[in-house]
Each structure stands twice: as C-alpha cells, then as structure tokens.
Amino acid sequence: LANTYILSAEWYFAPGSLLAAGLFYKDIETYIQNQSQQLSFRETGLPIELLAGTNLDPDNTAFTVSRPVNTPGGPLKGIELNYQQAFTFLPGWMRHFGALLNFTYVESEITYFLAQSALTTTRDDLLGLSKNAYNATLYWENARLSARLSAAYRDKFLEALPANNPLQDVEGTDEMLTFDAAASYNVSDHFKLTFEALNLFDEFKRQYIDSDRDSTFVYGHTGRQLSFGLQYRF
C-alpha cells in the first residue's frame, strides 16, 4: 500500500525531440517482505497425515516456513531526466543520427524485519532498486536502414534482506554496464533483414553476500547473444 506523488515537465523543442524532468515521492505504508521461520510441523497447522510414511516427528522436526508479511515500509524519492533528439540539423548523411538518454536517481528507506519479532528491524534500500541508473542509445536510420547501439548501467542493488544464510545480513548484485546493438535493412517492401546483439562485450554478473565481507555468492556468465533474422511482410 503506497501513496505516490509525481511532478514532471516536458519540452518538445523540435520534431522528434524531447527534454523532460520528473520528481517523484512514494510513501510506502506497507511493504511485502518474504520471511522465513523455523517451526515444527504441528505449529504450521497443516494436517499431520501429510507426514505419513516419512518417519518425521511432527513436534521435534524443524521445518523452514517462508511466507509474505507486511512491514512498516518507508519513503522512496527520486528524480528522472530524459533527453531525446533527432539530429536533423546536421549536414548530409549525419542528419539521420539521433540519441536517447535517460538517468534516474532514487533514495529509499524501507523497514525490514530481521526476525519473527516485530521489534527486530533494520532500514535499507528497496530490494531490486539501484540508486543510480542510466540508459543511452545512439541510432542512425532512414527509410531502408536502421542501426542502434545502446548502453545500460545500474548501481549495485539488494536481492535479499535478511540473507538466506542466517550468518550474513544481505544478498545483492554488483553494478553492471552492458551494451546491446540492433540493426535492420529493408531489402524490399516485403523482405527485411534483422540483426541483434545482446551483452555485446560479454559482461559478467556477480552476486555477493554480506555487506561487510562482500563475498562472491554467484558469478554468472551468460555470454553474448547474436541473432539474425529474415522477415516477410504480406
């Protein structure tokens, strides 16, 4: 449950061009947090018959029960800037260039439960949210050819709080900067050739655990992805 306030201004200063800025504030009254708790099977309220044939003690065997709970939440505020322009004022073939840029800065202070007791809490960033993030795209296109190169950056962000390991406080992902490219060529009114490259420079994804130790938890390598296609329009 949240109340959101947005103030924005947009200036269309030329055909196909935009300059915009926005301020936003979100009062998150309740935030849904996944919480784990050790319970006996009997305490879960589930039918004891479900343990038939398992030889597990319904009173002394510990089960990890995960469930969503409502926390007190907290404020979230930030600013977003957008710039878009077609460079039609340039001479010759350069007039087909254009650019799109956006930047976002966000601050958040969310209250999380650290234990089953509502008295044990901490305040930190909203899960999955980077303080700084930007996207930049440079493109060139006319009636037949279209090509673009894009960059996407985001600060490190939290993925779990508290961490799934009770000896650590948080889990998160390091900052990332990835590049993608795409192009298409209209061979005729019916045929189009397409090309797409994701993660062009083979960026790795590192996930860490514990804010002090900053230990590597997962080191992911998906590689770059190249796609070629042929489209036919009836």
mmCIF file of C-alpha atoms in Angstrom:
data_model
loop_
_atom_site.group_PDB
_atom_site.id
_atom_site.type_symbol
_atom_site.label_atom_id
_atom_site.label_comp_id
_atom_site.label_asym_id
_atom_site.label_seq_id
_atom_site.Cartn_x
_atom_site.Cartn_y
_atom_site.Cartn_z
ATOM 1 C CA LEU A 1 0.000 0.000 0.000
ATOM 2 C CA ALA A 2 1.519 3.324 -1.057
ATOM 3 C CA ASN A 3 0.703 6.930 -1.857
ATOM 4 C CA THR A 4 2.611 8.261 -4.877
ATOM 5 C CA TYR A 5 3.243 11.868 -5.936
ATOM 6 C CA ILE A 6 4.777 12.857 -9.292
ATOM 7 C CA LEU A 7 5.720 16.258 -10.672
ATOM 8 C CA SER A 8 7.016 16.368 -14.239
ATOM 9 C CA ALA A 9 7.734 18.823 -17.041
ATOM 10 C CA GLU A 10 8.216 18.065 -20.752
ATOM 11 C CA TRP A 11 9.593 20.289 -23.515
ATOM 12 C CA TYR A 12 9.202 19.221 -27.151
ATOM 13 C CA PHE A 13 11.772 21.631 -28.561
ATOM 14 C CA ALA A 14 11.983 20.144 -32.094
ATOM 15 C CA PRO A 15 10.285 17.435 -34.200
ATOM 16 C CA GLY A 16 11.103 14.030 -32.716
ATOM 17 C CA SER A 17 12.871 15.661 -29.761
ATOM 18 C CA LEU A 18 12.140 15.839 -26.051
ATOM 19 C CA LEU A 19 13.638 17.174 -22.845
ATOM 20 C CA ALA A 20 11.868 16.084 -19.661
ATOM 21 C CA ALA A 21 12.413 16.025 -15.914
ATOM 22 C CA GLY A 22 10.381 14.404 -13.185
ATOM 23 C CA LEU A 23 10.356 14.345 -9.398
ATOM 24 C CA PHE A 24 8.627 11.503 -7.600
ATOM 25 C CA TYR A 25 7.891 10.603 -4.000
ATOM 26 C CA LYS A 26 6.313 7.386 -2.790
ATOM 27 C CA ASP A 27 5.168 6.842 0.769
ATOM 28 C CA ILE A 28 5.178 3.049 1.087
ATOM 29 C CA GLU A 29 2.891 2.429 4.050
ATOM 30 C CA THR A 30 3.283 -1.364 3.904
ATOM 31 C CA TYR A 31 5.963 -3.356 2.115
ATOM 32 C CA ILE A 32 5.577 -7.096 1.432
ATOM 33 C CA GLN A 33 8.634 -8.982 2.685
ATOM 34 C CA ASN A 34 9.259 -12.720 2.415
ATOM 35 C CA GLN A 35 10.114 -14.014 5.885
ATOM 36 C CA SER A 36 11.428 -17.449 6.904
ATOM 37 C CA GLN A 37 10.741 -19.076 10.252
ATOM 38 C CA GLN A 38 11.642 -22.403 11.876
ATOM 39 C CA LEU A 39 8.504 -24.223 13.048
ATOM 40 C CA SER A 40 7.515 -27.719 13.968
ATOM 41 C CA PHE A 41 5.092 -29.326 11.557
ATOM 42 C CA ARG A 42 2.317 -29.217 14.138
ATOM 43 C CA GLU A 43 2.766 -25.445 14.508
ATOM 44 C CA THR A 44 2.150 -24.931 10.794
ATOM 45 C CA GLY A 45 -1.461 -26.017 11.205
ATOM 46 C CA LEU A 46 -1.219 -28.463 8.310
ATOM 47 C CA PRO A 47 -2.772 -31.943 8.639
ATOM 48 C CA ILE A 48 -0.435 -34.342 10.444
ATOM 49 C CA GLU A 49 -1.490 -37.008 7.938
ATOM 50 C CA LEU A 50 0.735 -35.326 5.356
ATOM 51 C CA LEU A 51 3.757 -36.772 7.200
ATOM 52 C CA ALA A 52 2.512 -40.342 6.843
ATOM 53 C CA GLY A 53 5.358 -42.635 5.750
ATOM 54 C CA THR A 54 8.109 -40.047 6.325
ATOM 55 C CA ASN A 55 9.157 -41.036 9.897
ATOM 56 C CA LEU A 56 9.378 -37.325 10.770
ATOM 57 C CA ASP A 57 8.419 -36.151 14.250
ATOM 58 C CA PRO A 58 5.671 -33.500 13.915
ATOM 59 C CA ASP A 59 6.716 -31.891 17.219
ATOM 60 C CA ASN A 60 10.541 -32.019 17.134
ATOM 61 C CA THR A 61 11.483 -31.838 13.442
ATOM 62 C CA ALA A 62 12.182 -28.254 12.356
ATOM 63 C CA PHE A 63 10.658 -27.047 9.105
ATOM 64 C CA THR A 64 11.545 -23.793 7.343
ATOM 65 C CA VAL A 65 8.330 -21.920 6.598
ATOM 66 C CA SER A 66 8.522 -18.945 4.213
ATOM 67 C CA ARG A 67 5.621 -16.553 3.871
ATOM 68 C CA PRO A 68 4.930 -12.935 2.893
ATOM 69 C CA VAL A 69 4.438 -10.426 5.720
ATOM 70 C CA ASN A 70 3.570 -6.736 5.747
ATOM 71 C CA THR A 71 6.294 -4.437 7.080
ATOM 72 C CA PRO A 72 6.015 -0.729 8.010
ATOM 73 C CA GLY A 73 7.564 0.228 4.635
ATOM 74 C CA GLY A 74 9.150 3.654 4.287
ATOM 75 C CA PRO A 75 9.691 6.595 1.895
ATOM 76 C CA LEU A 76 11.087 6.426 -1.631
ATOM 77 C CA LYS A 77 12.054 9.541 -3.592
ATOM 78 C CA GLY A 78 13.990 10.381 -6.704
ATOM 79 C CA ILE A 79 14.432 12.244 -9.953
ATOM 80 C CA GLU A 80 14.295 11.165 -13.593
ATOM 81 C CA LEU A 81 15.787 13.018 -16.578
ATOM 82 C CA ASN A 82 15.069 12.257 -20.239
ATOM 83 C CA TYR A 83 16.594 13.614 -23.439
ATOM 84 C CA GLN A 84 15.714 12.582 -26.979
ATOM 85 C CA GLN A 85 16.685 14.257 -30.243
ATOM 86 C CA ALA A 86 16.864 13.535 -33.939
ATOM 87 C CA PHE A 87 19.936 15.323 -35.340
ATOM 88 C CA THR A 88 18.185 16.564 -38.473
ATOM 89 C CA PHE A 89 20.144 19.841 -38.276
ATOM 90 C CA LEU A 90 23.390 18.060 -39.245
ATOM 91 C CA PRO A 91 24.521 18.054 -42.895
ATOM 92 C CA GLY A 92 24.262 15.146 -45.346
ATOM 93 C CA TRP A 93 24.200 11.579 -44.065
ATOM 94 C CA MET A 94 24.775 12.709 -40.463
ATOM 95 C CA ARG A 95 21.233 14.125 -40.290
ATOM 96 C CA HIS A 96 19.969 10.565 -39.829
ATOM 97 C CA PHE A 97 21.676 10.262 -36.428
ATOM 98 C CA GLY A 98 19.792 10.585 -33.161
ATOM 99 C CA ALA A 99 20.191 9.953 -29.452
ATOM 100 C CA LEU A 100 18.117 8.910 -26.450
ATOM 101 C CA LEU A 101 19.362 9.395 -22.897
ATOM 102 C CA ASN A 102 17.747 8.891 -19.504
ATOM 103 C CA PHE A 103 19.009 8.992 -15.939
ATOM 104 C CA THR A 104 17.328 8.054 -12.670
ATOM 105 C CA TYR A 105 18.409 8.656 -9.089
ATOM 106 C CA VAL A 106 16.402 7.069 -6.266
ATOM 107 C CA GLU A 107 16.683 7.046 -2.474
ATOM 108 C CA SER A 108 14.701 4.656 -0.302
ATOM 109 C CA GLU A 109 14.460 3.771 3.387
ATOM 110 C CA ILE A 110 12.456 0.591 3.794
ATOM 111 C CA THR A 111 11.960 -1.099 7.158
ATOM 112 C CA TYR A 112 12.634 -4.854 7.139
ATOM 113 C CA PHE A 113 12.009 -7.459 9.818
ATOM 114 C CA LEU A 114 15.172 -9.341 10.821
ATOM 115 C CA ALA A 115 13.342 -11.904 12.931
ATOM 116 C CA GLN A 116 9.837 -13.073 13.688
ATOM 117 C CA SER A 117 9.567 -10.403 16.358
ATOM 118 C CA ALA A 118 8.439 -7.039 15.026
ATOM 119 C CA LEU A 119 10.910 -5.431 17.448
ATOM 120 C CA THR A 120 13.968 -6.550 15.440
ATOM 121 C CA THR A 121 14.113 -4.401 12.303
ATOM 122 C CA THR A 122 16.568 -2.613 10.031
ATOM 123 C CA ARG A 123 16.273 0.070 7.366
ATOM 124 C CA ASP A 124 17.871 -0.243 3.928
ATOM 125 C CA ASP A 125 17.250 0.237 0.213
ATOM 126 C CA LEU A 126 14.246 -1.311 -1.504
ATOM 127 C CA LEU A 127 15.090 -4.737 -2.944
ATOM 128 C CA GLY A 128 15.947 -4.698 -6.643
ATOM 129 C CA LEU A 129 16.411 -0.918 -6.710
ATOM 130 C CA SER A 130 19.639 0.818 -7.817
ATOM 131 C CA LYS A 131 20.325 4.359 -6.619
ATOM 132 C CA ASN A 132 21.783 5.383 -9.985
ATOM 133 C CA ALA A 133 20.737 4.030 -13.375
ATOM 134 C CA TYR A 134 21.049 5.317 -16.918
ATOM 135 C CA ASN A 135 20.399 4.236 -20.491
ATOM 136 C CA ALA A 136 21.971 5.748 -23.598
ATOM 137 C CA THR A 137 21.209 4.971 -27.228
ATOM 138 C CA LEU A 138 22.817 6.301 -30.392
ATOM 139 C CA TYR A 139 20.952 5.486 -33.610
ATOM 140 C CA TRP A 140 21.089 6.084 -37.358
ATOM 141 C CA GLU A 141 18.112 5.403 -39.579
ATOM 142 C CA ASN A 142 16.465 6.211 -42.851
ATOM 143 C CA ALA A 143 13.691 4.555 -44.869
ATOM 144 C CA ARG A 144 15.847 1.486 -45.628
ATOM 145 C CA LEU A 145 18.475 1.068 -42.890
ATOM 146 C CA SER A 146 18.184 1.298 -39.111
ATOM 147 C CA ALA A 147 21.039 0.733 -36.630
ATOM 148 C CA ARG A 148 21.494 1.484 -32.941
ATOM 149 C CA LEU A 149 23.936 0.947 -30.095
ATOM 150 C CA SER A 150 22.656 1.053 -26.516
ATOM 151 C CA ALA A 151 24.295 1.112 -23.106
ATOM 152 C CA ALA A 152 22.557 0.299 -19.818
ATOM 153 C CA TYR A 153 24.084 0.927 -16.386
ATOM 154 C CA ARG A 154 22.807 0.359 -12.872
ATOM 155 C CA ASP A 155 24.383 0.602 -9.419
ATOM 156 C CA LYS A 156 24.617 -2.404 -7.157
ATOM 157 C CA PHE A 157 21.309 -3.417 -5.587
ATOM 158 C CA LEU A 158 19.951 -5.693 -2.864
ATOM 159 C CA GLU A 159 18.293 -9.008 -3.675
ATOM 160 C CA ALA A 160 17.560 -10.412 -0.205
ATOM 161 C CA LEU A 161 17.336 -8.892 3.278
ATOM 162 C CA PRO A 162 17.919 -10.643 5.567
ATOM 163 C CA ALA A 163 20.151 -13.038 3.631
ATOM 164 C CA ASN A 164 19.069 -16.642 3.230
ATOM 165 C CA ASN A 165 22.144 -17.613 5.254
ATOM 166 C CA PRO A 166 21.482 -16.540 8.870
ATOM 167 C CA LEU A 167 25.178 -15.662 9.403
ATOM 168 C CA GLN A 168 25.094 -12.861 6.785
ATOM 169 C CA ASP A 169 22.985 -9.714 6.629
ATOM 170 C CA VAL A 170 22.168 -9.129 2.926
ATOM 171 C CA GLU A 171 22.483 -10.522 -0.585
ATOM 172 C CA GLY A 172 22.965 -8.280 -3.595
ATOM 173 C CA THR A 173 24.269 -7.801 -7.127
ATOM 174 C CA ASP A 174 27.237 -5.662 -8.206
ATOM 175 C CA GLU A 175 26.939 -2.704 -10.552
ATOM 176 C CA MET A 176 26.627 -3.593 -14.228
ATOM 177 C CA LEU A 177 27.211 -1.872 -17.557
ATOM 178 C CA THR A 178 26.010 -3.745 -20.629
ATOM 179 C CA PHE A 179 25.917 -2.870 -24.329
ATOM 180 C CA ASP A 180 23.403 -4.062 -26.919
ATOM 181 C CA ALA A 181 23.218 -3.452 -30.668
ATOM 182 C CA ALA A 182 20.490 -3.878 -33.271
ATOM 183 C CA ALA A 183 20.141 -3.269 -36.991
ATOM 184 C CA SER A 184 17.607 -3.892 -39.747
ATOM 185 C CA TYR A 185 17.666 -3.471 -43.528
ATOM 186 C CA ASN A 186 14.608 -3.309 -45.773
ATOM 187 C CA VAL A 187 15.572 -5.319 -48.840
ATOM 188 C CA SER A 188 12.186 -4.558 -50.416
ATOM 189 C CA ASP A 189 8.644 -3.668 -49.395
ATOM 190 C CA HIS A 190 8.217 -7.265 -48.219
ATOM 191 C CA PHE A 191 11.637 -8.516 -47.029
ATOM 192 C CA LYS A 192 13.617 -7.229 -44.056
ATOM 193 C CA LEU A 193 16.935 -8.481 -42.661
ATOM 194 C CA THR A 194 17.467 -8.089 -38.893
ATOM 195 C CA PHE A 195 20.407 -8.397 -36.513
ATOM 196 C CA GLU A 196 20.551 -8.177 -32.720
ATOM 197 C CA ALA A 197 23.456 -8.467 -30.275
ATOM 198 C CA LEU A 198 22.839 -8.700 -26.516
ATOM 199 C CA ASN A 199 25.584 -8.237 -23.915
ATOM 200 C CA LEU A 200 27.930 -7.208 -26.697
ATOM 201 C CA PHE A 201 31.081 -7.040 -24.538
ATOM 202 C CA ASP A 202 30.380 -10.218 -22.568
ATOM 203 C CA GLU A 203 29.696 -8.627 -19.164
ATOM 204 C CA PHE A 204 29.656 -10.975 -16.164
ATOM 205 C CA LYS A 205 27.088 -10.764 -13.348
ATOM 206 C CA ARG A 206 28.423 -11.036 -9.788
ATOM 207 C CA GLN A 207 26.140 -11.561 -6.806
ATOM 208 C CA TYR A 208 27.543 -11.067 -3.310
ATOM 209 C CA ILE A 209 26.542 -11.968 0.231
ATOM 210 C CA ASP A 210 27.223 -9.949 3.410
ATOM 211 C CA SER A 211 27.685 -6.180 3.222
ATOM 212 C CA ASP A 212 30.984 -6.280 5.193
ATOM 213 C CA ARG A 213 32.682 -9.372 3.748
ATOM 214 C CA ASP A 214 31.348 -8.789 0.221
ATOM 215 C CA SER A 215 31.833 -12.482 -0.558
ATOM 216 C CA THR A 216 31.103 -13.746 -4.059
ATOM 217 C CA PHE A 217 27.867 -15.736 -3.877
ATOM 218 C CA VAL A 218 27.089 -16.349 -7.573
ATOM 219 C CA TYR A 219 29.271 -15.488 -10.566
ATOM 220 C CA GLY A 220 27.152 -15.700 -13.695
ATOM 221 C CA HIS A 221 28.396 -15.799 -17.265
ATOM 222 C CA THR A 222 25.687 -15.876 -19.919
ATOM 223 C CA GLY A 223 27.933 -14.748 -22.781
ATOM 224 C CA ARG A 224 26.933 -12.540 -25.687
ATOM 225 C CA GLN A 225 23.910 -13.458 -27.791
ATOM 226 C CA LEU A 226 23.780 -12.831 -31.543
ATOM 227 C CA SER A 227 20.559 -13.187 -33.523
ATOM 228 C CA PHE A 228 19.962 -12.929 -37.251
ATOM 229 C CA GLY A 229 16.510 -12.898 -38.818
ATOM 230 C CA LEU A 230 14.554 -12.581 -42.012
ATOM 231 C CA GLN A 231 11.069 -11.068 -42.001
ATOM 232 C CA TYR A 232 8.481 -11.262 -44.762
ATOM 233 C CA ARG A 233 5.520 -8.909 -44.787
ATOM 234 C CA PHE A 234 2.431 -9.984 -46.745
#
